[in-house]
Each structure stands twice: as structure tokens, then as C-alpha cells.
Short mmCIF file of C-alpha atoms in Angstrom, two decimals:
data_model
loop_
_atom_site.label_atom_id
_atom_site.label_comp_id
_atom_site.label_asym_id
_atom_site.label_seq_id
_atom_site.Cartn_x
_atom_site.Cartn_y
_atom_site.Cartn_z
CA MET A 1 5.33 12.00 -13.42
CA PRO A 2 6.27 9.50 -10.65
CA GLU A 3 3.91 6.73 -9.57
CA VAL A 4 3.32 4.26 -6.76
CA LYS A 5 1.44 0.97 -6.72
CA ILE A 6 -1.59 0.77 -4.39
CA ARG A 7 -4.11 -2.08 -4.56
CA GLU A 8 -2.18 -3.29 -7.63
CA ARG A 9 -3.01 -0.01 -9.37
CA ARG A 10 -0.85 2.92 -10.41
CA MET A 11 -1.35 6.21 -8.63
CA PHE A 12 0.53 9.11 -10.21
CA TYR A 13 1.62 12.22 -8.35
CA GLU A 14 3.54 15.50 -8.55
CA ASP A 15 6.46 16.02 -6.15
CA HIS A 16 8.17 19.42 -5.86
CA GLY A 17 10.46 21.11 -3.38
CA ARG A 18 12.19 20.05 -0.19
CA GLY A 19 11.26 20.40 3.45
CA PHE A 20 8.36 19.31 5.60
CA PRO A 21 5.90 17.33 3.42
CA VAL A 22 2.56 18.85 2.45
CA LEU A 23 0.07 16.49 0.82
CA PHE A 24 -2.42 18.23 -1.50
CA GLY A 25 -5.81 16.77 -2.40
CA HIS A 26 -7.50 17.93 -5.62
CA SER A 27 -11.19 18.25 -6.45
CA TYR A 28 -13.40 15.76 -8.23
CA LEU A 29 -13.08 16.17 -12.04
CA TRP A 30 -9.71 17.92 -11.67
CA ASP A 31 -6.13 16.66 -11.34
CA ALA A 32 -2.78 17.65 -9.83
CA ARG A 33 -2.51 20.69 -12.09
CA MET A 34 -5.20 22.52 -10.12
CA TRP A 35 -2.67 23.18 -7.34
CA GLU A 36 0.02 24.68 -9.59
CA PRO A 37 -0.16 28.27 -8.23
CA GLN A 38 0.11 27.11 -4.63
CA VAL A 39 2.81 24.51 -5.31
CA ALA A 40 4.90 27.13 -7.15
CA ALA A 41 4.87 29.32 -4.03
CA LEU A 42 4.98 26.73 -1.25
CA SER A 43 7.63 24.45 -2.77
CA ARG A 44 10.20 27.09 -1.85
CA ALA A 45 9.77 26.02 1.80
CA TYR A 46 8.05 22.62 1.73
CA ARG A 47 7.98 19.34 -0.14
CA CYS A 48 4.69 19.64 -2.03
CA ILE A 49 3.18 16.29 -3.07
CA VAL A 50 -0.02 16.11 -5.16
CA PRO A 51 -1.43 12.61 -5.72
CA GLU A 52 -4.07 12.11 -8.41
CA ILE A 53 -7.03 10.09 -7.17
CA TRP A 54 -8.22 7.06 -9.10
CA ALA A 55 -9.44 7.74 -12.66
CA HIS A 56 -8.19 11.34 -12.51
CA GLY A 57 -5.13 12.70 -14.29
CA ARG A 58 -3.01 9.69 -15.18
CA SER A 59 -4.01 7.40 -12.30
CA ASP A 60 -5.64 4.03 -12.94
CA PRO A 61 -9.38 3.42 -12.37
CA PRO A 62 -10.56 2.38 -8.89
CA PRO A 63 -10.93 -1.32 -8.07
CA HIS A 64 -14.74 -1.24 -7.96
CA SER A 65 -17.82 1.00 -8.09
CA PRO A 66 -18.90 2.91 -6.13
CA TYR A 67 -15.56 3.72 -4.52
CA SER A 68 -16.03 5.34 -1.13
CA VAL A 69 -14.32 8.37 0.37
CA ASP A 70 -13.29 6.16 3.30
CA GLU A 71 -11.49 3.83 0.89
CA LEU A 72 -9.80 6.84 -0.74
CA ALA A 73 -8.58 7.99 2.68
CA GLU A 74 -6.98 4.61 3.35
CA ASP A 75 -5.43 4.62 -0.12
CA MET A 76 -3.88 8.00 0.70
CA TRP A 77 -2.51 6.55 3.92
CA ALA A 78 -0.97 3.74 1.85
CA PHE A 79 0.35 6.39 -0.54
CA ALA A 80 2.02 8.30 2.31
CA GLN A 81 3.57 5.10 3.62
CA ALA A 82 4.83 4.18 0.14
CA LEU A 83 6.66 7.53 0.04
CA GLY A 84 8.04 6.99 3.55
CA LEU A 85 6.11 9.93 5.04
CA SER A 86 5.71 9.54 8.80
CA ARG A 87 4.35 13.03 9.43
CA PHE A 88 2.94 15.59 7.02
CA ALA A 89 0.40 18.39 6.54
CA VAL A 90 -2.72 17.95 4.40
CA VAL A 91 -4.28 20.62 2.17
CA GLY A 92 -7.48 19.26 0.64
CA LEU A 93 -10.18 20.83 -1.53
CA SER A 94 -13.59 19.21 -2.10
CA VAL A 95 -13.08 15.42 -2.10
CA GLY A 96 -9.45 16.17 -1.20
CA GLY A 97 -10.72 17.66 2.04
CA MET A 98 -13.07 14.72 2.57
CA TRP A 99 -10.29 12.16 2.43
CA GLY A 100 -7.97 14.59 4.24
CA MET A 101 -10.19 14.91 7.31
CA ARG A 102 -10.67 11.13 7.43
CA LEU A 103 -6.91 10.67 7.24
CA ALA A 104 -6.50 13.08 10.17
CA LEU A 105 -9.19 11.23 12.15
CA ASN A 106 -7.91 7.72 11.46
CA HIS A 107 -4.17 8.46 11.62
CA PRO A 108 -3.85 11.44 13.97
CA GLU A 109 -0.20 10.68 14.70
CA ALA A 110 0.70 11.40 11.07
CA VAL A 111 -1.16 14.62 10.25
CA ALA A 112 0.60 17.70 11.66
CA ALA A 113 -1.72 20.38 10.20
CA LEU A 114 -4.92 20.37 8.19
CA VAL A 115 -6.47 22.70 5.61
CA LEU A 116 -10.05 21.94 4.57
CA MET A 117 -11.17 23.96 1.58
CA ASP A 118 -14.59 24.00 -0.10
CA THR A 119 -15.47 20.67 1.48
CA ASP A 120 -17.86 19.15 4.02
CA ALA A 121 -17.86 16.57 6.81
CA GLY A 122 -21.55 15.70 6.52
CA ALA A 123 -23.40 13.34 4.22
CA GLU A 124 -24.58 14.79 0.91
CA PRO A 125 -27.99 16.50 1.33
CA GLU A 126 -30.67 14.38 -0.35
CA GLU A 127 -31.70 17.02 -2.89
CA SER A 128 -28.20 17.56 -4.24
CA ARG A 129 -27.40 13.83 -4.01
CA GLN A 130 -30.29 13.07 -6.34
CA ARG A 131 -29.25 15.86 -8.70
CA TYR A 132 -25.66 14.61 -8.93
CA PHE A 133 -26.72 11.00 -9.41
CA ALA A 134 -29.06 12.07 -12.22
CA MET A 135 -26.20 13.95 -13.92
CA MET A 136 -23.92 10.92 -13.59
CA ALA A 137 -26.63 8.67 -15.06
CA ALA A 138 -26.91 11.02 -18.04
CA VAL A 139 -23.13 10.90 -18.56
CA GLU A 140 -23.15 7.11 -18.30
CA GLN A 141 -25.95 6.84 -20.84
CA ALA A 142 -24.25 9.26 -23.26
CA GLY A 143 -20.83 7.67 -22.82
CA ALA A 144 -19.39 11.18 -22.80
CA LEU A 145 -19.64 14.59 -21.17
CA PRO A 146 -21.84 16.41 -23.72
CA PRO A 147 -21.89 20.23 -23.93
CA PRO A 148 -25.16 20.63 -21.95
CA ILE A 149 -23.64 18.72 -19.02
CA LEU A 150 -20.43 20.77 -19.24
CA GLU A 151 -22.43 24.00 -19.13
CA ALA A 152 -24.50 22.71 -16.22
CA LEU A 153 -21.33 21.95 -14.26
CA VAL A 154 -19.88 25.47 -14.49
CA PRO A 155 -21.91 27.07 -11.67
CA PHE A 156 -21.07 24.15 -9.37
CA PHE A 157 -17.38 24.96 -9.68
CA PHE A 158 -17.06 28.70 -10.31
CA SER A 159 -18.36 31.96 -8.92
CA PRO A 160 -20.34 34.11 -11.37
CA VAL A 161 -17.57 36.66 -10.86
CA THR A 162 -14.98 34.15 -12.08
CA VAL A 163 -17.07 33.29 -15.15
CA GLN A 164 -16.95 36.96 -16.15
CA ARG A 165 -13.44 37.80 -14.94
CA ASP A 166 -11.54 34.66 -16.02
CA PRO A 167 -13.34 33.00 -18.95
CA ASP A 168 -10.11 31.23 -19.95
CA LEU A 169 -10.10 29.28 -16.67
CA VAL A 170 -13.68 28.16 -17.25
CA ALA A 171 -12.95 27.30 -20.89
CA ARG A 172 -9.93 25.17 -19.92
CA PHE A 173 -12.04 23.29 -17.37
CA LYS A 174 -14.70 22.47 -19.97
CA ALA A 175 -12.10 21.55 -22.60
CA ASN A 176 -10.31 19.19 -20.21
CA LEU A 177 -13.57 17.42 -19.39
CA ALA A 178 -14.62 17.21 -23.03
CA ALA A 179 -11.29 15.54 -23.85
CA ILE A 180 -11.72 12.68 -21.35
CA PRO A 181 -11.63 9.37 -23.26
CA PRO A 182 -14.91 7.43 -22.96
CA GLU A 183 -13.14 4.45 -21.40
CA ARG A 184 -12.10 6.65 -18.44
CA LEU A 185 -15.66 7.69 -17.57
CA PRO A 186 -16.74 4.56 -15.62
CA GLY A 187 -13.87 5.04 -13.15
CA ILE A 188 -14.67 8.74 -12.77
CA LEU A 189 -18.33 7.92 -12.12
CA ALA A 190 -17.32 5.27 -9.57
CA ILE A 191 -15.49 7.96 -7.60
CA GLY A 192 -18.43 10.38 -7.97
CA ARG A 193 -20.93 7.84 -6.69
CA GLY A 194 -18.71 7.25 -3.68
CA ILE A 195 -18.39 10.97 -2.97
CA PHE A 196 -22.11 11.70 -3.14
CA SER A 197 -23.14 8.64 -1.11
CA ARG A 198 -20.55 9.29 1.63
CA SER A 199 -21.32 8.91 5.31
CA SER A 200 -21.03 11.76 7.79
CA VAL A 201 -18.03 12.25 10.07
CA LEU A 202 -19.41 15.43 11.65
CA GLU A 203 -19.77 13.75 15.02
CA ARG A 204 -16.04 12.88 15.01
CA LEU A 205 -14.61 16.31 14.16
CA GLY A 206 -14.00 17.09 17.84
CA GLU A 207 -11.28 14.43 17.75
CA ILE A 208 -9.12 16.59 15.47
CA ARG A 209 -6.47 18.23 17.65
CA VAL A 210 -4.06 19.70 15.10
CA PRO A 211 -4.00 23.26 13.75
CA THR A 212 -6.83 23.48 11.22
CA LEU A 213 -7.65 26.15 8.64
CA ILE A 214 -11.03 26.05 6.90
CA LEU A 215 -11.44 28.00 3.66
CA VAL A 216 -14.57 28.38 1.56
CA GLY A 217 -15.53 30.47 -1.43
CA ALA A 218 -18.25 32.97 -0.57
CA ASP A 219 -20.09 31.93 -3.75
CA ASP A 220 -19.56 28.16 -3.47
CA VAL A 221 -22.93 26.51 -4.23
CA SER A 222 -21.53 22.96 -4.12
CA ARG A 223 -20.18 23.29 -0.58
CA PRO A 224 -21.77 26.48 0.74
CA PRO A 225 -20.25 28.53 3.58
CA HIS A 226 -22.71 27.28 6.20
CA GLU A 227 -21.10 23.82 5.91
CA ALA A 228 -17.66 25.34 6.50
CA LYS A 229 -18.97 27.23 9.54
CA ARG A 230 -20.40 23.99 10.92
CA MET A 231 -16.99 22.32 10.62
CA ALA A 232 -15.19 25.27 12.18
CA GLU A 233 -17.50 25.12 15.19
CA ALA A 234 -16.87 21.38 15.59
CA ILE A 235 -13.04 21.33 15.32
CA PRO A 236 -11.32 22.73 18.42
CA GLY A 237 -9.40 25.91 17.61
CA ALA A 238 -10.19 25.81 13.88
CA ARG A 239 -9.88 29.07 11.96
CA LEU A 240 -12.40 29.93 9.24
CA GLU A 241 -11.78 32.24 6.28
CA ILE A 242 -14.41 33.02 3.64
CA ILE A 243 -12.86 33.86 0.26
CA PRO A 244 -14.68 36.68 -1.54
CA GLU A 245 -15.62 36.38 -5.22
CA ALA A 246 -14.79 32.66 -5.28
CA GLY A 247 -16.82 29.52 -5.84
CA HIS A 248 -15.83 25.88 -5.38
CA ILE A 249 -12.33 26.11 -6.90
CA ALA A 250 -11.28 28.99 -4.69
CA ASN A 251 -7.55 28.31 -5.01
CA LEU A 252 -7.66 28.99 -8.78
CA GLU A 253 -10.31 31.69 -8.65
CA ARG A 254 -8.53 33.73 -5.96
CA PRO A 255 -4.91 32.56 -5.70
CA ASP A 256 -4.07 36.10 -4.60
CA VAL A 257 -6.02 35.43 -1.40
CA VAL A 258 -5.63 31.68 -0.92
CA THR A 259 -1.87 31.31 -1.41
CA PRO A 260 -0.86 33.90 1.25
CA LEU A 261 -3.36 32.33 3.68
CA LEU A 262 -1.76 28.92 3.16
CA GLU A 263 1.75 30.33 3.51
CA SER A 264 1.03 32.08 6.81
CA PHE A 265 -1.01 29.20 8.24
CA LEU A 266 1.59 26.53 7.45
CA ALA A 267 4.44 28.69 8.75
CA GLN A 268 2.63 29.12 12.05
CA ALA A 269 1.25 25.59 12.32
CA LEU A 270 4.48 23.80 11.48
CA GLY A 271 6.68 26.07 13.57
CA SER A 272 10.27 24.91 13.68
CA TRP A 273 9.72 22.69 10.62
CA HIS A 274 9.14 25.72 8.40
CA GLY A 275 11.79 26.13 5.76
CA ARG A 276 13.69 22.93 6.52
#
């Protein structure tokens, strides 16, 4: 897996295909592998690049704690520059969408198209912020992700339909988390504390002037559909699609729906760049 140096730290990434660059942003507690179904399809027409945020996958821990979403967005700008990308599309899910929208706001000349999936532009609601911080405190105290925490996380990531229909996906998610070495947890928690204490950029969404697709799982309890609708109303010309029988990881729960939506959106949004 290739790597770049940012802030004197190693950021690893996947890089597949040729053509117009598409930068993918993965969810918190996941890594580049979560985009495998979409990269397999889209890399036939585009250069698909999937960086792993700090403390996730193989990437180094962040420089400090908490580590804000705004800092992540600037790190991704540095990442794009390190790869020599002057213009690219962004497809971001969860925190990937959070840094993706900030990248589009702060560097509008670089982002040609934007997909925001199972994400939000607002600050974390106080009730869920307290819940997530309590869970992170329990993980910090345990020095691990114990089985009760793993079980508690499942409904935040998956639709009840997915839990019944694809138990292997859920089992792999829990197994991957259980296998995280204890020394990696502080960096992961630093990212989590930054995500759940983020500031709102809702008031700035009207500045986004590129083709934008907003996707959300109908059963997403972490980033419920009303947040996606709020973003769609704020971004000029944005298109909203609600994915049935999907929770927070809609791209893996319903790749049969999500992948064709991405293919058609990018083909239309990128126009003459498609297939180069």
C-alpha cells in the first residue's frame, strides 16, 4: 500500500485505475477496504484513491487529541497536493463526508463533484454527543473494545435488515474492531472526539456550487435522513437519494443500489472527463 508524509506522519492509501481522480473518504472505525465494491466498478473509468485517516487502517496516529474534522480536511488537501491532484471528485461517507464538504468549501477550485453519504454538516446533537463520549470513555478505561461495546455499536452502523440478511458483514466489522491493538486506540479516540465535537458548517453549504449527490440509508440512526434532507435543501441543485434497507454503511449494505447511483452521477457530473 503506498503512503505519503503529512505533518511528519505516514498516511497510507489505495490507488486503482486511470482517469479523472475520485477521492474516497471512509467512515470512522473503518478503513480503505470499505470502498472495495465501488472501487472495483468505478476504477474502470476513473482513478480511485482511498486515503486512510489517522489511526485507521495502516496510517499513523494523529498529532494530538482531539483531532478536529477541520484539521482532517486540511490534511486531505495536503494529501491531494502530495499526489499532484489539481482537480478531483470527492465521495465521502460519515467523517469522509464531513472532511469532504469542508474540502469543497475551503478549496472550491479543486473539487469538481461531491458525494455526501450518511453524513451531516451540523454539529453533533448534544444527546448523541454525550452518548458517544461516554462510549469512548469506556473504551479508554478498558484499553480495548470489549464485546458489550462491539454489540452496542452494531445498530449505529447497520440496518436491522442488514443484521438479518448479511450477518457475515456484521461479524467482520466486529472482528476487525476486536483485533485493533491497544496501542492504536488512543489515536482512534482522538479522531472520534474531534468528530463528535465538530463545529457546524450548515450556514456555509450555499457556497457549494458543484454537482452534489447526497445519499443516506433509510435506517441510518447515526446520521438520520432528516439531516441529509437539510443538506440537500441548503446546497444549490443538490440531489437526494434515500437508500432503502440500509443503515450508516449504505455502500456495503446496498452496493446494488449505491454503485449504479455513483456511476451515473459521476458520468453526468464530470462530463467530458468520463472515461479518460
